[in-house]
XYZ file of C-alpha atoms in Angstrom:
707
model
C -29.218 29.811 7.741
C -27.835 33.187 8.833
C -25.422 31.300 11.085
C -23.692 29.670 8.104
C -21.514 32.699 7.401
C -20.057 32.805 10.947
C -19.311 29.121 10.495
C -17.266 29.894 7.384
C -15.573 32.718 9.259
C -14.737 30.229 11.979
C -13.282 27.852 9.372
C -11.292 30.745 7.913
C -9.878 31.466 11.375
C -8.977 27.812 11.803
C -6.935 27.711 8.612
C -5.466 31.169 9.178
C -3.788 29.823 12.311
C -1.713 27.466 10.190
C -1.262 29.937 7.351
C -2.730 27.564 4.774
C -5.127 28.094 1.891
C -5.466 24.446 0.915
C -9.219 24.670 1.488
C -11.117 26.895 -0.937
C -13.716 28.484 1.306
C -16.762 30.373 0.002
C -16.015 34.097 -0.217
C -16.875 37.174 -2.295
C -14.103 38.367 -4.609
C -14.267 42.024 -5.646
C -12.980 42.630 -9.179
C -12.771 45.873 -11.118
C -10.547 48.278 -12.985
C -8.352 50.774 -11.231
C -10.396 53.644 -9.700
C -13.688 51.943 -10.525
C -14.813 52.382 -6.919
C -14.075 48.939 -5.463
C -12.642 50.247 -2.207
C -15.532 52.692 -1.813
C -18.012 49.824 -2.169
C -16.219 47.881 0.564
C -16.094 50.867 2.880
C -19.803 51.393 2.314
C -20.441 47.812 3.392
C -18.282 48.305 6.488
C -19.581 51.764 7.237
C -16.104 52.999 8.111
C -12.992 54.380 6.389
C -10.569 51.491 6.623
C -8.792 51.365 3.239
C -5.958 53.468 1.825
C -7.159 56.093 -0.621
C -5.465 58.080 -3.351
C -4.786 58.199 -7.067
C -3.322 55.402 -9.122
C -3.016 51.849 -7.804
C -3.821 51.866 -4.086
C -4.801 48.255 -3.355
C -1.568 46.338 -3.956
C -2.153 43.218 -1.861
C -5.251 41.025 -1.531
C -7.276 42.112 1.490
C -9.409 39.328 2.967
C -12.053 41.219 4.907
C -14.333 39.362 7.305
C -17.369 41.290 8.556
C -18.772 39.829 11.768
C -22.137 41.018 12.991
C -22.387 41.269 16.791
C -25.248 42.223 19.074
C -25.132 45.549 20.841
C -24.753 43.934 24.271
C -21.678 42.053 23.013
C -19.868 45.223 22.052
C -17.856 45.296 25.273
C -16.060 41.977 25.301
C -14.495 40.749 28.505
C -13.149 37.421 27.282
C -9.469 36.567 27.252
C -9.631 36.535 23.459
C -10.036 40.305 23.413
C -7.433 41.178 26.029
C -4.895 43.513 24.506
C -2.325 46.127 25.320
C -3.144 49.522 23.927
C -0.701 52.351 24.567
C 1.048 50.232 27.181
C -2.068 49.619 29.263
C -3.894 46.309 29.708
C -7.526 46.437 28.651
C -9.862 43.613 29.505
C -12.690 45.228 27.579
C -12.984 47.218 24.373
C -14.019 50.829 24.487
C -16.472 51.304 21.637
C -19.017 49.201 19.807
C -16.811 48.359 16.806
C -13.283 47.047 16.540
C -10.944 45.265 14.186
C -8.202 42.626 14.325
C -5.389 41.766 11.928
C -4.028 38.255 11.616
C -0.435 39.467 11.419
C -0.704 41.465 14.654
C -2.033 38.443 16.545
C -4.360 39.475 19.393
C -3.997 43.260 19.101
C -7.350 45.050 19.031
C -7.909 48.183 16.943
C -10.742 50.464 18.024
C -9.497 53.418 15.997
C -10.378 52.822 12.359
C -7.882 55.442 11.226
C -5.246 53.255 12.856
C -6.623 50.278 10.919
C -6.231 52.198 7.656
C -2.658 53.150 8.557
C -1.851 49.542 9.416
C -3.175 48.395 6.024
C -0.886 50.933 4.329
C 2.123 49.961 6.439
C 1.609 46.219 5.928
C 1.175 46.752 2.190
C 4.456 48.652 1.903
C 6.234 46.145 4.133
C 5.692 43.345 1.614
C 5.034 45.138 -1.694
C 7.469 48.022 -1.239
C 6.784 51.632 -2.113
C 7.234 51.395 -5.874
C 3.591 50.626 -6.646
C 4.400 46.920 -7.090
C 1.948 44.201 -6.035
C 2.152 41.035 -3.941
C -0.062 37.947 -3.754
C 0.403 37.585 0.030
C -2.958 38.555 1.553
C -3.741 40.816 4.490
C -6.369 39.349 6.828
C -8.643 41.838 8.572
C -11.686 41.070 10.697
C -14.226 43.771 11.591
C -16.673 43.288 14.483
C -19.672 45.597 14.399
C -23.422 45.642 15.057
C -23.856 47.651 11.852
C -22.565 45.064 9.363
C -23.919 41.842 7.945
C -21.878 38.665 8.011
C -19.702 38.638 4.897
C -16.279 37.505 3.747
C -14.883 39.673 0.948
C -11.594 39.818 -0.919
C -10.432 43.182 -2.270
C -7.934 42.813 -5.136
C -5.733 45.293 -7.023
C -7.582 47.094 -9.816
C -7.010 46.005 -13.395
C -4.611 48.360 -15.159
C -3.156 48.518 -18.656
C -0.080 50.749 -18.575
C 2.676 50.591 -15.926
C 3.442 53.880 -14.240
C 6.470 55.033 -12.288
C 8.597 52.146 -11.065
C 5.954 49.515 -11.718
C 7.218 46.402 -13.508
C 6.528 46.190 -17.227
C 4.283 43.163 -16.790
C 2.118 44.743 -14.077
C -1.059 44.048 -16.095
C -0.206 40.354 -16.362
C 0.690 40.150 -12.653
C -2.625 41.687 -11.610
C -4.650 39.418 -13.903
C -2.832 36.322 -12.619
C -3.643 37.407 -9.059
C -7.308 37.947 -9.940
C -7.506 34.599 -11.741
C -6.069 32.868 -8.661
C -9.045 33.985 -6.573
C -11.923 33.893 -9.037
C -10.910 30.428 -10.265
C -12.039 29.151 -6.878
C -15.390 27.491 -7.701
C -16.597 28.317 -4.189
C -16.219 32.073 -4.699
C -18.789 34.680 -5.725
C -17.453 37.267 -8.183
C -18.456 40.872 -7.478
C -17.741 42.651 -10.784
C -17.503 46.408 -10.209
C -17.969 48.782 -13.164
C -18.298 52.581 -13.198
C -21.570 53.905 -14.622
C -19.767 56.584 -16.651
C -18.050 53.924 -18.779
C -19.457 51.644 -21.459
C -20.813 48.475 -19.844
C -19.950 46.510 -22.981
C -16.247 47.209 -22.410
C -16.242 46.236 -18.732
C -12.970 44.486 -17.871
C -14.496 43.149 -14.672
C -17.283 41.324 -16.490
C -14.820 40.109 -19.108
C -12.496 38.378 -16.621
C -15.510 37.061 -14.674
C -16.876 35.336 -17.762
C -13.551 33.570 -18.357
C -14.024 31.533 -15.170
C -17.806 31.766 -14.818
C -19.125 31.532 -18.388
C -22.638 30.623 -17.191
C -22.751 33.589 -14.818
C -24.037 31.464 -11.936
C -21.705 33.098 -9.396
C -21.283 36.639 -10.779
C -22.997 39.741 -9.380
C -22.463 43.113 -11.092
C -22.191 46.414 -9.235
C -22.477 49.736 -11.067
C -20.777 52.596 -9.215
C -20.719 56.389 -9.686
C -24.347 56.682 -10.787
C -24.204 60.365 -9.865
C -21.298 61.084 -12.244
C -22.994 60.167 -15.516
C -23.196 62.736 -18.291
C -26.125 65.121 -18.194
C -29.122 63.773 -20.034
C -28.115 60.122 -19.565
C -29.008 57.515 -17.004
C -28.225 53.904 -16.156
C -31.782 52.601 -16.360
C -31.093 50.127 -19.180
C -27.906 48.946 -17.493
C -29.589 48.414 -14.124
C -32.508 46.601 -15.750
C -30.088 44.192 -17.458
C -31.011 45.273 -20.964
C -27.430 46.051 -22.000
C -25.650 43.035 -20.499
C -27.749 40.568 -18.492
C -26.193 39.143 -15.317
C -27.890 36.135 -13.709
C -27.346 37.141 -10.097
C -28.365 40.717 -10.837
C -27.007 44.239 -11.279
C -27.010 46.677 -8.366
C -26.219 50.375 -8.635
C -24.563 52.380 -5.849
C -23.398 55.953 -5.268
C -19.936 56.382 -3.775
C -18.360 59.272 -1.969
C -16.369 61.520 -4.249
C -12.717 62.307 -3.629
C -13.837 65.714 -2.368
C -16.155 64.035 0.120
C -13.302 61.865 1.317
C -10.952 64.819 1.640
C -13.599 66.682 3.647
C -14.016 63.632 5.941
C -17.597 63.023 4.975
C -18.944 60.175 7.071
C -20.018 56.954 5.423
C -23.355 57.188 7.232
C -23.982 60.621 5.702
C -23.016 59.282 2.294
C -25.556 56.468 2.717
C -28.351 59.002 3.354
C -27.324 61.024 0.321
C -27.252 57.844 -1.762
C -30.790 56.952 -0.733
C -32.010 60.448 -1.601
C -30.295 60.318 -4.988
C -31.845 56.959 -5.889
C -35.321 58.105 -4.821
C -34.985 61.165 -7.013
C -33.230 59.703 -10.051
C -34.421 56.076 -10.083
C -37.570 55.961 -7.913
C -38.816 52.694 -9.410
C -35.487 50.974 -8.760
C -34.539 52.609 -5.473
C -35.486 49.601 -3.359
C -33.380 47.264 -5.520
C -30.242 49.385 -5.513
C -27.998 51.096 -3.034
C -25.425 49.954 -0.485
C -27.907 48.492 1.994
C -29.576 46.388 -0.683
C -26.142 45.301 -1.922
C -25.159 44.164 1.602
C -28.374 42.172 2.058
C -28.031 40.606 -1.399
C -24.437 39.617 -0.820
C -25.346 38.150 2.552
C -28.157 36.090 1.028
C -26.093 34.913 -1.952
C -23.174 33.957 0.270
C -25.411 31.959 2.623
C -26.965 29.980 -0.226
C -23.558 29.503 -1.799
C -22.114 28.200 1.470
C -25.003 25.770 1.832
C -24.314 24.403 -1.660
C -20.566 24.141 -1.058
C -20.612 22.472 2.349
C -20.959 18.812 1.195
C -17.935 19.064 -1.086
C -16.100 21.089 1.563
C -16.691 18.376 4.143
C -15.367 15.688 1.790
C -12.293 17.753 0.985
C -11.537 18.320 4.673
C -11.867 14.614 5.482
C -9.557 13.617 2.616
C -6.929 16.148 3.662
C -7.174 15.034 7.281
C -6.450 11.460 6.215
C -3.499 12.575 4.088
C -1.951 14.651 6.856
C -2.460 11.836 9.338
C -0.466 9.534 7.043
C 2.165 12.229 6.596
C 2.468 12.699 10.330
C 2.769 8.942 10.827
C 5.599 8.945 8.303
C 7.445 11.610 10.270
C 7.228 9.457 13.379
C 7.273 10.381 17.027
C 10.225 11.994 18.812
C 12.819 9.356 19.776
C 12.891 8.308 23.434
C 14.784 4.991 23.430
C 17.550 5.561 20.895
C 19.116 2.123 21.251
C 15.844 0.342 20.534
C 14.957 2.743 17.728
C 18.295 2.237 15.977
C 18.022 -1.550 16.163
C 14.453 -1.439 14.824
C 15.411 0.771 11.893
C 18.401 -1.418 10.997
C 16.322 -4.584 11.216
C 13.508 -3.094 9.179
C 15.851 -1.890 6.457
C 17.586 -5.272 6.210
C 14.228 -7.064 6.058
C 12.869 -4.722 3.382
C 16.062 -5.093 1.366
C 15.723 -8.879 1.387
C 11.983 -8.692 0.686
C 12.660 -6.509 -2.350
C 15.020 -9.141 -3.725
C 12.564 -11.943 -2.998
C 9.587 -10.035 -4.444
C 7.645 -9.890 -1.169
C 8.179 -6.184 -0.403
C 5.251 -4.155 0.903
C 5.724 -1.451 -1.719
C 5.851 -3.040 -5.161
C 7.079 -0.889 -8.028
C 4.586 -0.708 -10.908
C 6.466 1.477 -13.376
C 9.633 -0.611 -13.838
C 11.260 -3.867 -12.839
C 12.959 -3.706 -9.473
C 14.943 -5.942 -7.136
C 14.731 -9.669 -7.694
C 12.590 -9.247 -10.797
C 15.261 -7.149 -12.468
C 17.986 -9.596 -11.445
C 15.948 -12.389 -13.034
C 15.595 -10.250 -16.175
C 19.356 -9.697 -16.243
C 20.056 -13.429 -15.979
C 17.568 -14.758 -18.495
C 17.006 -11.866 -20.862
C 20.001 -9.545 -20.917
C 22.739 -12.090 -20.214
C 21.015 -14.977 -21.997
C 20.374 -13.020 -25.174
C 23.878 -11.589 -25.154
C 25.391 -15.079 -25.030
C 23.066 -16.297 -27.753
C 24.131 -13.395 -29.935
C 27.784 -14.478 -29.731
C 28.610 -16.186 -33.028
C 30.535 -19.427 -32.384
C 32.753 -18.620 -35.358
C 32.773 -14.864 -34.891
C 36.132 -13.247 -35.642
C 37.410 -16.506 -37.106
C 38.273 -16.545 -40.815
C 39.062 -19.456 -43.090
C 42.645 -18.286 -43.252
C 42.809 -18.393 -39.444
C 41.666 -22.013 -39.555
C 44.123 -23.009 -42.267
C 46.935 -21.194 -40.468
C 46.148 -23.035 -37.248
C 46.103 -26.375 -39.092
C 49.502 -25.790 -40.678
C 51.016 -24.432 -37.449
C 49.855 -27.565 -35.666
C 51.691 -29.866 -38.129
C 55.168 -28.380 -37.705
C 57.630 -29.034 -40.571
C 55.748 -32.077 -41.825
C 52.743 -31.900 -44.143
C 49.591 -33.266 -42.412
C 47.838 -36.417 -43.505
C 44.893 -35.706 -41.223
C 43.301 -32.689 -39.548
C 45.337 -32.130 -36.357
C 43.343 -31.994 -33.133
C 45.735 -29.416 -31.704
C 44.439 -26.864 -34.201
C 40.864 -27.483 -33.016
C 41.840 -26.988 -29.384
C 43.754 -23.821 -30.176
C 40.864 -22.276 -32.070
C 38.052 -23.380 -29.741
C 39.826 -21.845 -26.723
C 40.012 -18.579 -28.582
C 36.257 -18.659 -29.150
C 35.351 -19.755 -25.606
C 37.415 -16.875 -24.232
C 34.894 -14.505 -25.832
C 32.267 -15.612 -23.286
C 34.165 -14.037 -20.405
C 33.302 -10.373 -21.060
C 29.493 -10.890 -21.207
C 29.734 -12.960 -18.036
C 31.600 -10.232 -16.146
C 29.133 -7.668 -17.469
C 26.336 -9.769 -15.996
C 27.999 -9.520 -12.585
C 28.283 -5.759 -12.998
C 24.596 -5.357 -13.871
C 23.471 -7.387 -10.863
C 25.790 -5.357 -8.627
C 24.244 -2.131 -9.944
C 20.746 -3.423 -9.234
C 21.739 -4.423 -5.705
C 22.910 -0.839 -5.293
C 19.629 0.543 -6.643
C 17.646 -1.509 -4.130
C 19.179 0.619 -1.358
C 17.544 3.753 -2.752
C 14.290 1.913 -3.383
C 14.088 0.851 0.251
C 14.918 4.372 1.419
C 12.238 6.000 -0.728
C 9.357 3.571 -0.410
C 9.871 1.020 2.312
C 11.553 2.735 5.255
C 10.515 6.380 5.171
C 11.596 6.667 8.800
C 15.178 6.810 7.523
C 14.415 10.177 5.965
C 14.082 11.525 9.494
C 17.694 10.614 10.226
C 19.909 11.602 7.272
C 23.123 10.553 9.027
C 21.747 7.096 9.735
C 20.554 6.852 6.147
C 23.990 7.796 4.825
C 25.671 5.338 7.207
C 23.419 2.464 6.093
C 24.059 3.297 2.442
C 27.801 3.305 3.114
C 27.742 -0.066 4.926
C 25.661 -1.793 2.240
C 27.724 -0.236 -0.541
C 30.905 -1.387 1.154
C 29.530 -4.919 1.527
C 28.596 -5.027 -2.146
C 31.980 -3.617 -3.097
C 33.754 -6.365 -1.135
C 31.725 -9.097 -2.804
C 32.236 -7.778 -6.334
C 35.870 -8.950 -6.857
C 35.060 -12.316 -5.247
C 32.170 -12.836 -7.657
C 34.190 -11.621 -10.637
C 36.972 -14.030 -9.722
C 34.535 -16.927 -9.583
C 33.043 -16.043 -12.959
C 36.527 -15.672 -14.393
C 37.363 -19.120 -13.022
C 34.260 -20.609 -14.627
C 35.554 -19.555 -18.020
C 39.101 -20.561 -17.095
C 37.842 -24.019 -16.105
C 36.329 -24.452 -19.551
C 39.602 -23.355 -21.113
C 41.715 -25.594 -18.903
C 40.485 -28.845 -20.380
C 38.799 -29.276 -23.735
C 36.760 -32.382 -23.086
C 36.352 -33.981 -26.481
C 34.760 -36.968 -24.730
C 31.848 -34.869 -23.578
C 28.619 -36.841 -24.232
C 27.118 -33.973 -26.230
C 30.277 -33.780 -28.299
C 30.160 -37.451 -29.394
C 28.226 -36.726 -32.580
C 30.711 -34.068 -33.606
C 33.635 -36.432 -33.042
C 31.920 -39.093 -35.098
C 31.505 -36.562 -37.863
C 35.196 -35.803 -37.774
C 36.221 -39.479 -37.874
C 33.849 -40.181 -40.746
C 35.286 -37.262 -42.639
C 38.855 -38.470 -42.168
C 37.914 -41.981 -43.263
C 36.227 -40.587 -46.350
C 39.379 -38.642 -47.210
C 41.514 -41.783 -46.889
C 39.229 -43.784 -49.145
C 39.219 -41.013 -51.743
C 42.999 -40.865 -51.820
C 43.316 -44.606 -52.162
C 40.793 -44.660 -55.012
C 42.532 -41.855 -56.898
C 46.005 -43.498 -56.850
C 47.256 -45.003 -60.225
C 47.094 -48.771 -60.278
C 50.873 -48.979 -60.864
C 51.647 -47.261 -57.547
C 52.017 -49.702 -54.679
C 49.659 -49.140 -51.764
C 52.496 -49.234 -49.277
C 54.073 -46.201 -50.979
C 50.894 -44.169 -51.306
C 51.208 -42.542 -47.948
C 54.902 -41.818 -48.347
C 54.349 -40.340 -51.784
C 51.535 -38.225 -50.455
C 53.730 -36.945 -47.658
C 56.591 -36.073 -49.932
C 54.423 -34.222 -52.375
C 52.719 -32.231 -49.586
C 49.335 -33.672 -50.517
C 47.244 -30.799 -49.166
C 45.613 -29.971 -52.422
C 47.995 -27.238 -53.450
C 49.234 -26.795 -56.983
C 52.960 -27.392 -57.320
C 53.649 -24.322 -59.473
C 57.353 -24.952 -59.611
C 57.372 -26.266 -56.027
C 56.574 -22.944 -54.479
C 52.821 -23.155 -53.631
C 50.457 -20.259 -52.968
C 49.874 -20.455 -49.158
C 50.862 -16.796 -48.764
C 48.083 -15.859 -51.141
C 45.442 -17.177 -48.724
C 46.322 -14.497 -46.160
C 44.490 -11.164 -46.073
C 46.022 -8.327 -47.957
C 48.544 -6.554 -45.778
C 49.032 -9.545 -43.413
C 52.128 -11.739 -43.173
C 51.979 -15.464 -42.714
C 54.135 -17.349 -40.232
C 57.825 -16.882 -40.727
C 58.261 -20.538 -41.563
C 55.689 -20.303 -44.358
C 57.363 -17.239 -45.797
C 60.696 -18.932 -45.955
C 59.305 -22.155 -47.348
C 56.618 -20.917 -49.737
C 58.135 -17.800 -51.310
C 60.558 -17.738 -54.251
C 62.118 -14.933 -56.240
C 59.689 -13.561 -58.806
C 60.615 -11.296 -61.696
C 61.425 -7.856 -60.326
C 63.423 -4.787 -61.228
C 65.362 -3.733 -58.154
C 67.444 -0.619 -58.152
C 71.048 -1.060 -59.016
C 73.239 -1.840 -56.091
C 70.367 -2.823 -53.730
C 69.509 -6.307 -52.506
C 66.092 -7.815 -53.200
C 63.975 -8.617 -50.112
C 62.079 -11.732 -51.037
C 59.532 -11.202 -48.245
C 58.390 -7.922 -49.791
C 57.718 -9.411 -53.209
C 53.983 -9.084 -54.064
C 52.069 -12.328 -54.006
C 48.544 -13.265 -55.126
C 45.958 -11.983 -52.663
C 43.739 -15.040 -52.734
C 43.079 -18.231 -54.552
C 40.461 -20.935 -54.653
C 40.740 -23.513 -51.890
C 41.356 -27.094 -52.830
C 38.838 -29.781 -51.940
C 41.141 -31.007 -49.174
C 41.421 -27.531 -47.652
C 37.679 -26.993 -47.801
C 37.043 -30.304 -46.065
C 39.600 -29.553 -43.348
C 38.122 -26.112 -42.666
C 34.579 -27.439 -42.564
C 35.556 -30.159 -40.114
C 37.309 -27.727 -37.770
C 34.520 -25.139 -37.968
C 31.815 -27.697 -37.228
C 33.793 -29.069 -34.314
C 34.359 -25.556 -32.925
C 30.689 -24.662 -33.254
C 29.553 -27.870 -31.611
C 31.917 -27.568 -28.666
C 31.306 -23.812 -28.300
C 27.549 -24.392 -27.936
C 28.220 -26.921 -25.174
C 30.416 -24.467 -23.283
C 27.989 -21.574 -23.824
C 25.213 -23.658 -22.341
C 27.389 -24.407 -19.334
C 28.323 -20.737 -18.860
C 24.721 -19.586 -19.279
C 23.745 -21.925 -16.467
C 26.696 -21.564 -14.104
C 27.255 -17.773 -14.131
C 23.817 -16.866 -12.662
C 24.327 -19.553 -10.015
C 27.722 -18.142 -9.125
C 26.364 -14.586 -8.958
C 23.472 -15.664 -6.734
C 25.757 -17.573 -4.360
C 28.735 -15.253 -4.118
C 26.910 -11.901 -4.369
C 23.116 -11.864 -3.932
C 22.605 -14.580 -1.322
C 25.747 -13.666 0.569
C 24.593 -10.046 0.911
C 21.110 -11.164 1.975
C 22.520 -13.487 4.640
C 25.104 -11.061 6.008
C 23.355 -7.695 5.627
C 21.762 -7.395 9.054
C 24.782 -8.682 10.949
C 27.001 -6.308 8.966
C 24.740 -3.333 9.737
C 24.503 -4.197 13.421
C 28.227 -4.763 13.715
C 29.107 -1.484 12.027
C 26.382 0.843 13.364
C 24.920 -0.525 16.605
C 27.443 1.121 18.880
C 26.801 3.266 21.935
C 29.131 5.982 20.712
C 27.198 6.404 17.458
C 23.620 6.534 18.810
C 23.315 10.280 19.302
C 24.958 11.127 16.015
C 23.080 8.607 13.858
C 19.674 9.463 15.322
C 20.019 13.199 14.839
C 16.974 14.395 12.901
C 17.299 16.624 9.865
C 16.994 20.314 10.581
C 13.564 20.736 9.040
C 12.065 17.431 10.192
C 10.889 18.737 13.573
C 9.406 21.787 11.882
C 7.635 19.692 9.268
C 6.257 17.409 11.976
C 4.941 20.429 13.883
C 3.392 21.931 10.755
C 1.736 18.636 9.850
C 0.410 18.251 13.397
C -0.968 21.813 13.375
C -2.609 21.277 10.008
C -4.121 17.992 11.129
C -5.457 19.689 14.252
C -6.946 22.476 12.114
C -8.586 19.985 9.764
C -10.013 18.004 12.669
C -11.365 21.206 14.196
C -12.870 22.192 10.843
C -14.515 18.796 10.626
C -16.024 19.353 14.079
C -17.349 22.759 12.994
C -19.090 21.203 10.013
C -20.445 18.437 12.235
C -21.980 21.111 14.483
C -23.781 22.508 11.459
C -25.454 19.164 10.907
C -26.435 18.913 14.562
C -28.044 22.367 14.531
C -29.838 21.567 11.238
C -28.309 24.588 9.528
C -27.325 22.409 6.581
């Protein structure tokens, strides 16, 4: 089981090569307040001075520290991995039994641990600056030594409350967000560091640990500075877990003081002094505390934690490998045969465009109607309902009908309802169907345009590799649609014009309406004949009716009230004004002529029975014929749109694309990849390779029965 930690280190190296943290590997996260002794604990585990020291905030970037235990005979490496140039000379081996490597310095080997500390300081200031600000970009450091146990630790900035110097005002929030980012990893072990000379109940480290590990199953507490407690006090109750119990345990350690550090006291000497202090002050607990016990405990906890995390880790790696394989497939391979590639892309786009219209596309939209389904919805729902909402008599008033009837009779009063008035009015109503029909064409055109984007996003992702080709295809299809739009609009306009050109009163569906009209006229004739006095000869009935203007109007001195049937503020036909108006009592100013047309007239009056019958006949005829025409338009417009726009584009799309784009002079330009596509392909390939390698590492664990 000891070999599990090197396996995780190997996985960490694999993912470090691609600079990715998409896999949450098991690691120990060190959390504590500023100057609580976190860095001293880490240096005690390493056995060397490797971290910047000083007052205030010192750790300003996450430090991912990997401790790798090596055998004494492996201290002098001769492999190519450890070849490095030091001071301008090529070393094939490493002088010394311990060394370190940074990820950001590639293969450079550090045998001087003072140089490692200086590099940590320099790298911190390079990213975080020198104003005590922090950064979430980690520093990766690997230490090889025969004196360490296999561990992976993360040192984080200490929790602080008040910004100092040039620190940002929200420094406390920034640090807590950084800590939360690491301890929220369910595969991490939280090492909560608290100084013994502070109240354990107010420990910030334990507080933030409990936010993400309320059960305490992955939290280990470390109590530092046992030698700095007030005289007469000890940490016995704290170390025994009587103050605040911690499931994984509480371990006390003694750090080097700042004076010890300034005097260059060795970590090994500090470890001996720590052991002596624990034997003297806490003899019963000495074997369960101290740096050595902490290292062994962390090693054991990390091994068990890795074993528990490996199944889920394996699943996660396999899922990501599948996702990156699909992503890499989407990016495609570098183009060798440009002519063939261009023709394939054009053909595929044209096929997908047609499939989207026909409803047989590979990628079917589930959130909204698309392609042919939306066109069908436009025809039968949007357009159909719009036509049905058009009132056959909308915008037509009774006065309009009466005016049309009188205008159709000329100077002679009408005996019957004139058919010319019906034709005049019904054309006006049929004309109202043209705008919804043209709007239907516009909606279908917009959907045909939207299909282009749908195919680009879902169906032919290869086009995203070649932005110029994508733009060219969009331009060609848009141009084709634009050319077909006026042709389709003209056809739809003609459909309405055809209906207006000839009012077919002999239409089979119009027969009932005509019969109604004839019956109505016959009824009027019989009523007039019945109402005539017996002394009036029948042969003079018609003439008398004509002379008296038998339209049901009161004589009223021979003037009539036709003007009164018009809306207030509207003038009737000039002929009516001249014929129907007469001077009414008025008081004009002296010396001014009276304009008879400006004389007020009654606004409205009750229609006579004859007028009511005439209006009803015309209105019923208009409604009947309008419904026939609306039915025709509702059927013929979708057919015209399909023929002149949709089907024409489907049939001509590929030939149009080939004719416009498949040219030798355009190949290089159209198949130029986007600037970041090659980089994204390389990154995806590297990540896939890393995931496959990680999967092999986990497979080796199974083969060696470590899992």
